[in-house]
Coordinates of C-alpha atoms and ligand atoms in Angstrom, one line a residue:
Chain A
M24 CA 117.4 119.0 145.1
L25 CA 115.3 120.6 142.0
Y26 CA 111.4 122.0 142.1
R27 CA 110.6 119.6 140.1
E28 CA 106.5 118.3 139.8
A29 CA 108.0 115.7 136.6
G30 CA 107.9 112.3 138.2
Q31 CA 105.2 112.8 141.3
F32 CA 102.6 111.1 139.9
K33 CA 99.0 112.4 141.6
A34 CA 97.2 108.8 142.3
S35 CA 94.1 109.9 143.7
Y36 CA 92.1 112.5 144.5
Q37 CA 92.6 113.1 147.7
E38 CA 96.6 113.7 146.9
D39 CA 95.9 115.9 144.5
S40 CA 93.7 118.0 145.4
Q41 CA 96.2 118.2 149.2
I42 CA 96.9 121.7 149.8
F43 CA 101.1 121.7 148.5
P44 CA 100.9 119.5 146.2
I45 CA 103.6 119.5 144.7
R46 CA 106.3 117.7 147.5
Q47 CA 109.3 120.8 147.9
D48 CA 106.3 123.1 147.9
R49 CA 105.2 121.0 150.9
V50 CA 109.0 120.0 152.5
G51 CA 109.4 123.8 152.0
F52 CA 106.1 124.3 154.1
I53 CA 107.5 122.5 156.9
A54 CA 111.1 123.7 157.2
L55 CA 109.9 127.5 156.9
L56 CA 107.3 126.2 159.8
A57 CA 110.1 125.2 161.7
F58 CA 112.6 127.7 160.8
F59 CA 110.3 130.3 162.4
F60 CA 108.5 128.2 165.5
L61 CA 112.2 127.3 166.5
I62 CA 115.2 128.9 165.4
V63 CA 114.0 132.4 165.2
P64 CA 113.4 132.2 168.3
M65 CA 116.5 131.5 169.6
V66 CA 118.2 133.8 167.4
A67 CA 116.0 137.0 167.4
S68 CA 117.0 139.9 169.3
Q69 CA 114.3 141.2 171.8
Y70 CA 113.7 143.8 168.9
W71 CA 113.1 142.2 166.0
L72 CA 110.5 139.6 168.1
Q73 CA 108.9 142.6 169.1
A74 CA 109.0 145.6 167.3
I75 CA 109.1 143.5 163.5
L76 CA 108.1 139.5 163.7
T77 CA 104.9 139.7 165.9
P78 CA 102.9 143.0 163.9
V79 CA 104.9 140.9 160.7
L80 CA 102.0 139.0 161.6
I81 CA 99.1 140.7 163.2
F82 CA 99.2 142.8 159.6
S83 CA 99.7 139.4 158.0
L84 CA 96.4 138.0 159.3
A85 CA 94.5 141.8 159.4
A86 CA 95.8 141.5 155.0
L87 CA 94.7 137.4 155.0
G88 CA 91.2 138.5 156.6
L89 CA 90.9 141.8 154.1
N90 CA 92.2 139.4 151.3
I91 CA 88.9 137.5 152.4
L92 CA 86.4 139.3 151.1
T93 CA 88.2 141.8 148.5
G94 CA 90.7 139.3 146.4
Y95 CA 88.6 136.5 147.5
A96 CA 84.8 137.3 147.4
G97 CA 85.2 141.0 145.4
Q98 CA 83.7 143.1 147.8
L99 CA 86.2 145.9 148.3
S100 CA 86.4 147.3 151.7
L101 CA 88.0 150.6 153.4
G102 CA 87.2 148.9 157.0
S103 CA 89.5 147.3 157.9
A104 CA 90.6 148.8 160.6
A105 CA 87.7 149.2 162.3
F106 CA 87.0 145.5 162.6
M107 CA 90.7 145.3 164.5
A108 CA 89.5 147.0 166.5
V109 CA 86.3 146.0 167.9
G110 CA 87.9 142.7 167.5
A111 CA 90.0 144.5 170.8
F112 CA 87.6 145.8 172.8
A113 CA 85.4 143.3 172.7
T114 CA 87.8 141.0 173.6
Y115 CA 89.2 143.6 176.3
N116 CA 86.0 143.8 177.5
F117 CA 85.4 139.8 177.5
M118 CA 88.2 139.7 180.0
L119 CA 87.7 143.0 181.9
R120 CA 83.8 141.4 182.6
I121 CA 84.7 137.7 182.7
D122 CA 85.7 136.7 186.0
G123 CA 88.1 133.9 184.5
M124 CA 88.0 133.8 180.9
P125 CA 91.1 132.3 178.9
F126 CA 92.4 134.5 177.0
L127 CA 91.9 131.9 173.8
M128 CA 87.8 132.3 174.1
A129 CA 87.9 136.0 175.1
I130 CA 90.2 136.5 171.2
L131 CA 87.7 134.3 169.5
L132 CA 84.9 136.1 171.4
G133 CA 86.9 139.2 170.0
G134 CA 86.4 137.9 166.5
L135 CA 82.9 136.7 166.5
S136 CA 81.7 140.4 167.2
A137 CA 83.9 142.3 164.6
A138 CA 81.8 139.1 162.7
A139 CA 78.4 140.2 163.3
V140 CA 79.8 143.6 163.1
G141 CA 80.5 142.9 159.9
I142 CA 77.9 141.6 158.4
L143 CA 75.6 144.3 159.6
F144 CA 78.2 146.9 158.0
G145 CA 78.3 144.6 154.5
L146 CA 74.2 144.5 154.7
P147 CA 75.0 147.5 151.8
S148 CA 76.7 145.2 149.7
L149 CA 73.1 143.1 149.1
R150 CA 72.4 146.4 146.8
I151 CA 76.0 147.9 146.0
K152 CA 79.1 147.2 144.7
G153 CA 82.5 148.7 144.0
F154 CA 83.1 152.3 144.3
Y155 CA 80.0 152.8 145.9
L156 CA 80.2 150.2 148.4
A157 CA 83.6 150.9 149.7
V158 CA 82.5 154.5 151.5
A159 CA 79.9 152.5 153.1
T160 CA 82.5 150.4 154.2
L161 CA 84.0 153.9 154.9
A162 CA 81.2 154.9 156.8
A163 CA 81.8 151.6 159.3
Q164 CA 85.8 153.1 160.0
F165 CA 84.4 156.5 161.1
F166 CA 80.8 154.9 162.8
I167 CA 82.9 152.4 164.6
V168 CA 85.7 154.3 166.4
W169 CA 82.9 156.7 167.0
V170 CA 80.8 154.6 169.2
L171 CA 84.6 153.5 171.2
V172 CA 85.1 156.9 171.3
K173 CA 81.4 158.3 173.2
F174 CA 80.9 155.2 174.5
P175 CA 82.9 154.9 177.4
W176 CA 81.8 151.8 178.9
F177 CA 83.7 150.2 176.1
S178 CA 87.5 151.2 177.2
N179 CA 86.1 150.8 181.5
Y180 CA 86.1 154.5 181.4
S181 CA 89.7 155.2 180.9
S182 CA 90.6 158.7 179.5
S183 CA 90.6 159.2 176.3
G184 CA 89.8 155.3 175.6
V185 CA 93.0 154.1 175.6
I186 CA 92.9 150.2 177.2
T187 CA 95.6 148.6 179.2
A188 CA 95.4 145.2 177.7
Q189 CA 94.8 142.5 180.5
E190 CA 98.0 140.3 181.1
I191 CA 97.8 136.9 178.8
N192 CA 98.1 133.7 181.3
I193 CA 97.1 130.3 179.2
L194 CA 96.6 127.3 181.7
G195 CA 99.4 128.9 184.5
Y196 CA 102.3 129.9 181.9
A197 CA 102.2 133.2 181.8
F198 CA 103.1 135.6 177.6
N199 CA 104.9 138.6 179.3
T200 CA 108.5 138.2 177.0
P201 CA 108.3 138.4 173.7
E202 CA 109.2 135.6 172.8
S203 CA 106.5 133.7 174.5
K204 CA 104.6 136.8 172.8
Y205 CA 105.7 136.4 169.3
L206 CA 105.4 132.3 169.5
L207 CA 101.4 133.1 170.6
T208 CA 101.2 135.5 168.0
L209 CA 102.8 133.1 165.2
L210 CA 100.9 129.6 166.4
V211 CA 97.6 131.3 166.3
V212 CA 98.0 133.4 162.9
T213 CA 99.5 129.3 161.5
V214 CA 96.5 128.2 161.9
L215 CA 94.2 130.7 160.6
A216 CA 96.1 131.1 157.2
L217 CA 96.0 127.2 157.0
A218 CA 91.9 127.6 157.7
A219 CA 91.5 130.4 155.2
K220 CA 93.6 128.1 153.3
N221 CA 91.5 125.6 153.5
M222 CA 88.2 127.4 153.0
V223 CA 89.7 128.7 149.5
R224 CA 90.2 124.8 148.6
S225 CA 87.1 123.9 149.2
T226 CA 83.3 124.7 148.2
T227 CA 83.4 127.9 150.6
G228 CA 86.2 129.8 148.3
R229 CA 84.2 128.7 144.8
K230 CA 81.2 130.1 146.4
W231 CA 83.5 133.2 146.9
M232 CA 85.2 133.4 144.2
A233 CA 81.8 132.7 141.8
V234 CA 80.4 135.7 143.1
R235 CA 83.9 137.8 142.8
D236 CA 84.3 136.3 138.7
M237 CA 80.5 136.8 137.7
D238 CA 76.9 136.6 139.6
V239 CA 75.0 136.3 137.6
A240 CA 75.9 133.0 136.5
A241 CA 77.0 132.2 140.1
E242 CA 73.6 133.0 141.0
V243 CA 72.1 130.6 138.1
I244 CA 74.5 127.7 139.5
G245 CA 72.2 128.2 142.4
I246 CA 74.5 130.1 144.7
R247 CA 73.1 132.6 147.5
L248 CA 74.6 135.8 146.8
M249 CA 73.3 137.5 150.3
R250 CA 74.3 134.6 152.0
T251 CA 78.0 134.0 150.8
K252 CA 78.1 137.6 150.4
L253 CA 77.7 138.4 154.2
Q254 CA 78.9 134.5 154.9
A255 CA 82.6 136.2 153.1
F256 CA 82.2 139.2 156.0
A257 CA 82.0 137.6 158.7
V258 CA 85.3 135.8 158.0
S259 CA 87.1 138.3 157.1
S260 CA 85.5 140.3 159.2
F261 CA 86.6 137.6 162.0
Y262 CA 90.3 136.9 160.8
C263 CA 91.4 141.5 161.3
G264 CA 88.9 140.9 164.7
V265 CA 91.1 138.8 165.7
A266 CA 94.0 140.5 164.3
G267 CA 93.1 143.6 166.0
A268 CA 93.1 141.9 169.6
L269 CA 96.9 140.4 168.5
Y270 CA 97.7 143.7 167.9
A271 CA 96.9 144.8 171.4
Y272 CA 97.7 142.5 173.2
T273 CA 100.7 140.6 172.3
Y274 CA 102.1 143.9 170.1
L275 CA 100.8 147.2 171.4
G276 CA 100.2 146.3 174.9
T277 CA 98.1 149.7 175.1
V278 CA 95.6 150.9 172.2
E279 CA 92.7 153.8 171.6
P280 CA 90.3 153.5 169.3
E281 CA 91.7 156.4 167.2
G282 CA 94.9 153.8 167.0
F283 CA 92.7 152.4 164.1
N284 CA 92.2 155.0 162.1
L285 CA 91.4 155.3 158.2
T286 CA 95.6 155.3 157.5
L287 CA 95.2 151.9 159.6
S288 CA 92.8 150.7 156.7
F289 CA 94.7 151.8 154.3
Q290 CA 97.8 150.6 155.4
I291 CA 96.2 147.2 155.0
L292 CA 94.6 147.5 151.4
F293 CA 98.3 148.0 149.6
M294 CA 99.2 145.3 151.7
I295 CA 97.1 142.9 149.8
I296 CA 97.3 145.5 146.2
I297 CA 101.8 145.2 146.7
G298 CA 101.9 141.0 148.1
G299 CA 98.7 139.6 146.1
V300 CA 94.8 140.3 145.8
G301 CA 93.5 137.2 146.3
S302 CA 96.2 135.2 147.4
I303 CA 97.0 133.6 151.4
L304 CA 100.8 134.6 151.0
G305 CA 100.3 137.5 149.4
S306 CA 98.4 138.8 152.8
F307 CA 102.0 137.8 154.3
L308 CA 104.0 139.2 151.3
G309 CA 102.7 142.2 151.9
A310 CA 102.9 142.8 156.0
A311 CA 105.9 141.6 156.2
F312 CA 107.0 144.2 153.1
I313 CA 105.5 147.8 154.7
V314 CA 106.2 146.8 157.6
L315 CA 110.0 146.0 156.4
L316 CA 110.5 148.5 153.8
P317 CA 111.4 151.9 156.8
V318 CA 113.1 149.8 158.9
F319 CA 115.5 148.9 155.0
L320 CA 115.3 152.1 154.4
N321 CA 116.5 153.2 157.5
I322 CA 119.1 151.3 157.7
V323 CA 120.3 151.8 154.1
L324 CA 119.8 156.0 154.1
H325 CA 122.1 155.9 158.2
S326 CA 124.5 153.5 156.8
F327 CA 125.2 155.1 152.4
V328 CA 124.2 159.2 153.6
G329 CA 124.4 159.1 157.2
A330 CA 123.4 162.3 159.2
A331 CA 123.6 164.5 156.3
L332 CA 120.1 164.5 155.2
P333 CA 116.8 166.9 155.7
P334 CA 114.4 165.5 158.9
G335 CA 111.3 163.8 157.1
F336 CA 113.5 162.8 154.3
G337 CA 113.7 159.1 154.8
S338 CA 110.2 158.8 155.7
N339 CA 109.0 161.2 152.9
L340 CA 111.8 159.4 150.2
E341 CA 109.5 155.7 152.2
L342 CA 105.7 157.2 150.7
M343 CA 107.2 157.7 147.3
I344 CA 108.1 154.4 146.6
F345 CA 105.5 153.2 148.0
G346 CA 103.3 154.9 145.5
G347 CA 105.9 153.9 142.9
L348 CA 104.8 150.6 144.0
I349 CA 101.4 150.5 144.1
I350 CA 101.0 153.0 140.8
F351 CA 103.4 150.1 139.3
F352 CA 101.2 146.0 140.6
L353 CA 98.3 148.5 140.1
I354 CA 99.4 148.7 136.6
V355 CA 101.5 146.4 135.0
E356 CA 100.9 143.5 138.7
P357 CA 97.6 143.4 139.6
H358 CA 98.7 140.0 141.6
G359 CA 101.3 141.3 143.1
M360 CA 104.6 139.7 144.8
A361 CA 102.9 136.8 145.2
R362 CA 102.1 135.6 141.4
L363 CA 106.0 136.7 140.8
W364 CA 106.7 134.2 143.1
Q365 CA 104.6 131.9 140.8
I366 CA 106.1 133.3 138.1
G367 CA 109.4 132.8 139.3
K368 CA 108.5 129.0 140.5
E369 CA 107.0 128.6 137.1
K370 CA 110.3 129.2 135.4
L371 CA 112.1 126.9 137.9
R372 CA 110.2 124.5 137.4
L373 CA 111.3 124.3 133.5
W374 CA 115.4 124.9 134.3
P375 CA 117.6 124.9 132.9
F376 CA 115.7 123.7 130.3
P377 CA 113.0 126.1 129.7
H378 CA 111.4 124.2 126.3
Chain B
M17 CA 63.3 109.4 114.4
E18 CA 60.2 108.9 116.4
R19 CA 61.1 108.8 119.8
K20 CA 58.0 108.6 122.8
F21 CA 58.6 111.6 125.4
G22 CA 57.3 112.2 129.0
E23 CA 54.7 113.9 130.4
V24 CA 55.4 118.2 129.7
V25 CA 58.1 118.9 132.9
I26 CA 57.8 122.4 131.9
D27 CA 54.1 124.2 130.9
L28 CA 54.4 128.1 129.7
Q29 CA 51.3 130.1 129.9
N30 CA 50.9 133.3 128.1
I31 CA 54.2 134.9 129.1
S32 CA 54.2 138.4 128.3
L33 CA 57.2 140.2 130.1
S34 CA 57.9 143.8 129.2
F35 CA 61.3 146.0 130.3
G36 CA 59.8 149.6 130.6
G37 CA 57.9 150.0 127.1
V38 CA 60.3 146.9 125.5
K39 CA 58.0 144.3 124.4
A40 CA 60.7 140.9 125.1
L41 CA 57.4 138.2 125.2
T42 CA 53.8 138.9 124.2
N43 CA 51.6 135.8 125.5
I44 CA 54.1 133.1 124.5
S45 CA 53.0 129.5 125.5
F46 CA 54.3 126.3 125.2
D47 CA 55.4 123.3 126.9
V48 CA 59.1 120.9 127.0
R49 CA 58.3 117.0 127.5
K50 CA 60.6 115.4 129.1
H51 CA 64.1 113.8 127.7
E52 CA 63.1 116.0 124.0
I53 CA 65.3 118.4 122.9
R54 CA 63.3 121.3 121.6
A55 CA 64.5 123.8 119.7
I56 CA 64.1 127.9 120.3
I57 CA 64.8 129.1 116.8
G58 CA 63.9 133.7 116.1
P59 CA 65.7 136.4 114.3
N60 CA 67.8 138.4 116.2
G61 CA 66.0 140.5 119.7
A62 CA 63.0 137.8 119.0
G63 CA 63.2 137.6 122.6
K64 CA 64.8 134.6 122.7
S65 CA 66.7 134.8 126.2
S66 CA 64.8 136.6 126.8
M67 CA 62.4 133.0 127.6
L68 CA 65.5 130.7 129.0
N69 CA 65.8 133.8 131.8
V70 CA 61.9 133.8 132.7
I71 CA 62.1 129.9 133.0
N72 CA 64.6 130.0 134.9
G73 CA 63.8 132.7 137.7
V74 CA 66.4 135.6 136.1
Y75 CA 63.0 137.7 134.6
H76 CA 59.7 137.3 136.3
P77 CA 57.2 138.1 133.7
Q78 CA 54.4 140.4 134.6
E79 CA 52.1 137.7 133.1
G80 CA 51.3 134.4 132.7
R81 CA 52.1 130.8 134.4
I82 CA 55.1 128.5 135.2
V83 CA 54.0 125.3 136.4
F84 CA 57.2 123.0 136.3
N85 CA 56.8 119.7 137.3
G86 CA 53.2 119.7 137.7
Q87 CA 53.7 122.3 140.9
E88 CA 52.2 126.5 139.8
R89 CA 55.6 128.6 140.8
R90 CA 55.3 132.2 142.0
E91 CA 57.6 134.1 142.2
M92 CA 61.3 132.4 141.6
E93 CA 64.6 133.3 142.3
P94 CA 67.7 131.9 140.4
Y95 CA 68.9 129.9 142.6
M96 CA 65.6 128.3 143.6
A97 CA 65.5 127.4 140.5
A98 CA 68.9 125.6 140.3
S99 CA 67.4 124.0 143.6
Q100 CA 65.1 122.5 141.5
G101 CA 67.3 120.9 139.4
I102 CA 67.2 124.4 136.2
S103 CA 71.0 124.2 134.4
R104 CA 71.9 126.8 131.9
T105 CA 74.7 128.4 129.9
F106 CA 74.9 131.9 128.6
Q107 CA 75.1 133.3 125.5
N108 CA 78.2 135.4 126.1
I109 CA 79.9 132.7 128.1
A110 CA 80.2 133.8 131.9
L111 CA 82.7 131.4 133.8
F112 CA 84.6 132.3 136.2
K113 CA 87.1 133.3 135.3
G114 CA 90.1 133.3 137.9
M115 CA 89.1 130.2 138.5
T116 CA 90.9 126.9 137.0
V117 CA 88.7 124.8 135.2
L118 CA 89.0 122.2 137.3
D119 CA 87.5 124.6 139.6
N120 CA 84.8 126.2 137.6
I121 CA 82.8 122.8 137.3
M122 CA 83.2 121.6 140.6
T123 CA 81.7 125.1 142.2
G124 CA 78.6 123.8 139.5
R125 CA 78.0 121.1 142.2
H126 CA 78.4 123.0 145.3
M127 CA 74.6 122.6 145.5
K128 CA 75.3 118.6 146.5
M129 CA 77.8 119.1 148.4
N130 CA 76.7 119.3 152.1
C131 CA 79.7 120.3 154.5
G132 CA 79.8 124.0 155.8
L133 CA 82.1 126.8 156.6
L134 CA 84.0 125.1 159.9
S135 CA 84.4 121.8 158.3
H136 CA 86.3 123.4 155.4
M137 CA 88.3 125.6 157.4
L138 CA 89.8 121.8 158.6
H139 CA 89.8 120.4 155.5
W140 CA 89.7 116.9 157.5
G141 CA 87.5 113.9 157.7
R142 CA 84.2 114.8 156.2
A143 CA 84.6 117.6 153.7
Q144 CA 87.6 116.0 152.7
K145 CA 86.0 112.7 151.5
E146 CA 82.8 114.9 150.3
E147 CA 85.2 117.3 148.2
I148 CA 87.6 113.9 147.0
E149 CA 83.5 111.8 146.2
H150 CA 82.3 114.7 143.9
R151 CA 85.9 115.4 142.0
K152 CA 85.3 111.6 141.0
K153 CA 81.9 113.2 140.0
V154 CA 83.3 116.5 137.5
E155 CA 86.0 113.9 136.4
E156 CA 83.1 111.8 134.8
V157 CA 81.7 115.0 133.2
I158 CA 85.8 115.5 132.4
D159 CA 86.1 112.7 130.5
F160 CA 82.5 113.1 128.8
L161 CA 83.1 117.2 127.5
E162 CA 87.0 115.4 126.7
I163 CA 88.2 118.4 128.3
Q164 CA 90.7 115.9 130.5
S165 CA 94.3 118.3 129.8
I166 CA 92.7 121.5 130.7
R167 CA 91.6 121.0 133.8
K168 CA 94.1 122.4 136.4
T169 CA 94.5 126.1 133.4
P170 CA 92.1 129.0 134.5
V171 CA 89.3 129.7 132.0
G172 CA 90.2 132.8 130.9
R173 CA 93.5 131.1 128.9
L174 CA 91.1 129.5 127.3
P175 CA 89.9 129.4 123.0
Y176 CA 86.3 130.7 122.9
G177 CA 85.6 127.0 121.6
L178 CA 86.5 125.9 124.9
Q179 CA 85.3 127.8 126.5
K180 CA 81.8 126.9 125.7
R181 CA 82.3 123.5 126.8
V182 CA 83.4 124.9 129.8
E183 CA 80.1 126.3 130.5
L184 CA 78.1 122.7 129.3
A185 CA 81.0 120.8 132.0
R186 CA 80.1 123.0 134.8
A187 CA 76.2 123.2 133.8
L188 CA 76.4 119.0 133.9
A189 CA 77.9 118.9 137.0
A190 CA 74.9 119.7 138.7
E191 CA 73.0 116.8 137.1
P192 CA 70.4 118.6 136.0
E193 CA 67.1 117.3 135.0
L194 CA 66.2 120.2 133.1
L195 CA 69.2 122.4 130.9
L196 CA 68.9 125.0 129.2
L197 CA 71.3 126.9 126.2
D198 CA 71.4 130.2 125.0
E199 CA 73.7 129.2 121.9
P200 CA 76.1 127.2 122.7
M201 CA 77.8 126.5 119.5
A202 CA 77.6 130.5 118.2
G203 CA 81.6 131.4 117.0
M204 CA 82.1 127.7 115.8
N205 CA 83.9 126.5 113.3
V206 CA 82.4 123.5 111.6
E207 CA 84.6 121.3 113.3
E208 CA 83.5 122.0 117.0
K209 CA 80.1 122.5 116.5
Q210 CA 80.6 118.6 115.3
D211 CA 81.5 118.5 118.4
M212 CA 78.8 120.1 120.7
C213 CA 76.3 118.5 118.7
R214 CA 77.4 115.6 119.7
F215 CA 77.5 116.5 123.0
I216 CA 73.7 117.6 123.4
L217 CA 72.6 114.7 121.4
D218 CA 74.9 112.4 124.5
V219 CA 73.4 114.2 127.3
N220 CA 70.0 113.2 126.2
D221 CA 71.0 110.2 125.8
Q222 CA 72.9 108.8 128.5
F223 CA 71.1 111.1 131.1
G224 CA 67.8 111.9 129.7
T225 CA 67.9 115.2 129.9
T226 CA 66.0 117.4 129.1
I227 CA 67.2 120.4 126.5
V228 CA 65.9 123.5 125.5
L229 CA 68.4 125.2 123.0
I230 CA 68.6 128.5 121.7
E231 CA 70.4 127.7 118.4
H232 CA 70.9 130.0 115.0
D233 CA 72.2 127.1 113.0
M234 CA 69.0 125.9 110.9
G235 CA 71.6 123.1 109.8
V236 CA 72.2 121.9 113.1
V237 CA 68.8 122.7 115.3
M238 CA 66.6 120.7 112.2
D239 CA 69.0 117.4 112.7
I240 CA 69.5 117.8 115.9
S241 CA 65.2 118.9 118.1
D242 CA 62.7 117.2 118.7
R243 CA 60.2 120.3 118.8
V244 CA 60.8 123.5 117.6
V245 CA 59.4 127.2 118.3
V246 CA 59.6 129.6 116.6
L247 CA 59.8 133.4 117.8
D248 CA 59.7 136.5 116.3
Y249 CA 59.4 140.9 117.8
G250 CA 58.8 138.5 120.7
K251 CA 55.2 136.7 119.4
K252 CA 55.3 132.9 119.0
I253 CA 54.9 132.2 115.4
G254 CA 55.6 128.9 114.3
D255 CA 55.9 125.3 116.6
G256 CA 55.9 122.1 115.5
T257 CA 58.4 119.1 115.0
P258 CA 60.9 120.3 113.1
D259 CA 59.7 119.4 109.3
E260 CA 56.2 121.3 110.2
V261 CA 58.0 124.8 111.2
K262 CA 60.1 124.2 108.5
S263 CA 56.6 124.0 106.0
N264 CA 55.1 127.1 107.7
P265 CA 54.5 130.2 105.9
D266 CA 54.6 133.0 109.4
V267 CA 58.0 130.7 109.4
I268 CA 58.9 131.7 106.1
A269 CA 57.9 135.0 106.0
A270 CA 60.2 136.5 109.0
Y271 CA 63.3 134.7 107.9
L272 CA 63.0 135.7 104.3
G273 CA 62.3 138.6 106.3
T274 CA 65.7 139.5 107.6
S275 CA 68.9 138.5 106.7
H276 CA 69.8 134.6 107.8
Ligands
LIG2 N1 67.7 143.3 130.4 C1 66.9 143.9 129.6 N2 66.6 144.8 130.0 C2 66.1 145.6 128.4 N3 65.9 145.6 127.7 C3 66.0 144.0 127.4 C4 66.6 143.1 128.4 N4 67.2 142.0 127.6 C5 66.1 141.9 127.0 N5 66.0 143.0 126.6 C6 65.3 143.4 125.2 O1 64.3 142.3 124.5 C7 64.2 141.9 123.6 C8 64.6 140.2 123.4 O2 65.7 140.4 123.4 P1 66.9 138.9 123.6 O3 67.9 139.3 124.5 O4 65.7 138.2 124.6 O5 66.6 138.8 122.4 P2 67.1 137.5 121.6 O6 66.2 136.6 120.5 O7 67.9 135.9 122.4 O8 68.0 137.8 120.6 P3 69.5 137.2 119.7 O9 69.7 136.3 118.9 O10 70.2 138.7 119.3 O11 70.0 136.2 121.0 C9 65.4 142.7 122.7 O12 64.9 144.0 121.6 C10 65.9 143.4 124.1 O13 66.8 144.5 123.7
LIG3 MG1 70.2 136.1 123.1

């Protein structure tokens, strides 16, 4: 079936405002969900599920969180990892300190805790923009990690702040295999991604973008800048917080505050730059790219060049490719891979008659 | 053409505004009556845009009183002005560049939409109903301004004249009581100007919207406005019907003194 919009007339505004207005996209999306929910758990190896797919999903969620703030609401942040840390440690403490706390509820509360902290560190955005705001969020990055290390209460007095995630148990079912953890992660990420898509195509998202594109005009049509920016900080941090909780519970199992460092924040930023600033799909593409590139390079280097390489060559090459790509996307295609995908689709829509 | 105007919608009394040492407005008073088209004219830098900025709360005058709908208002922020029914367009287009025409106009309607974050996340039931309901209203504005064919176009890709029209559409989507237009026809060709004039008159006629208009094209001003305020160096030098203003010696002097 050709990828076509022609012949699909929208008879109502309801049809026109669907989440995927083009039928092929709708079918494609359902097929994609079916593939990742049904086929992948059956065919993928434990290694792929545990070490690749689960982290891709978690980083996608964190990138999505940053994209809401930076790509949609236009507020730059370098503190994503710190908000993940808040989510992880808050979830841990809710599980630890409240008897019979259901896991999903703990994650929700963890996300909400991150949202609250996000609002706090979003306050400077009311006064400052761009580079200076980025520096202020940098303060959040260091301060939050410092607090989690400084006050051992957060890690239940374990040595050097390491926490070990409790077992996940939902309605009597224990999520302790790579398959089940992957599926749980996939479910949470899918639900939150759809919610994000819904937000950005409604008044909430339009207000964010209005503030991003022209804040004076936004204010003049009645948008309250303070409320809108803080809301974006809250939602963004919520997403990062949930990602952090999943990072601890379904991916690593044990985490320490220092794990949520500036490097991780930068990685999440690179994901949205490469994947696409202001794009939900881009958050996934960017996360997949950054997690998969080293894996891919490793395979290529091993099979073609073998052991003749100096140690560290692979990781250096990786850094060079990242650097090059980031410069490429910043200069040539600021909307990232998602935009390339969209251009491809537009070409396809006309193919094979480009005129 | 004699028209009956209603009561005073906004009354500006002894407004003075300065930026540091620069006096942008000095002791200006005038009023705007319901349903009229009130023009503000004057040479460059006369303080016209500053006047609009005072009306919708972007600038706070150091002195003077503003009475809007019979109520004196204190320090007013732009969003409050918007919630009281004041919309505007800008001299330098201030559209949301990354969004489509439709989204820009829908954003102009946000004040009338009540659903919150959580229902937007679900986009089901009430939120969906609200979105569709307001989409219908927005489509009316789109039809009115004849921009159906560019609905889904990102505004950044549109030519200047159309961008100005989309900006008017965004302002109209809020169904304003008072509409402030800052040089809506600047940089347009004759045909586009005619269209814009027609739209402004239609808005005024069909929706009964009160309009304050800044315009440099004297022909247009004399044609469509009911009363004109003339500013020069931040001072009011004339106020009255187009004919009265045209024959005012101070106004003639100000205009002959500059290159208009
Ligand atoms: N935000 C501001 N800060 C400092 N000075 C300002 C500001 N806004 C306006 N002014 C000054 O106030 C005076 C009036 O400016 P304004 O923009 O109101 O003029 P105008 O009549 O709209 O001119 P134009 O026809 O060029 O648009 C000018 O001297 C301008 O430099
Ligand atoms: Mg001006």
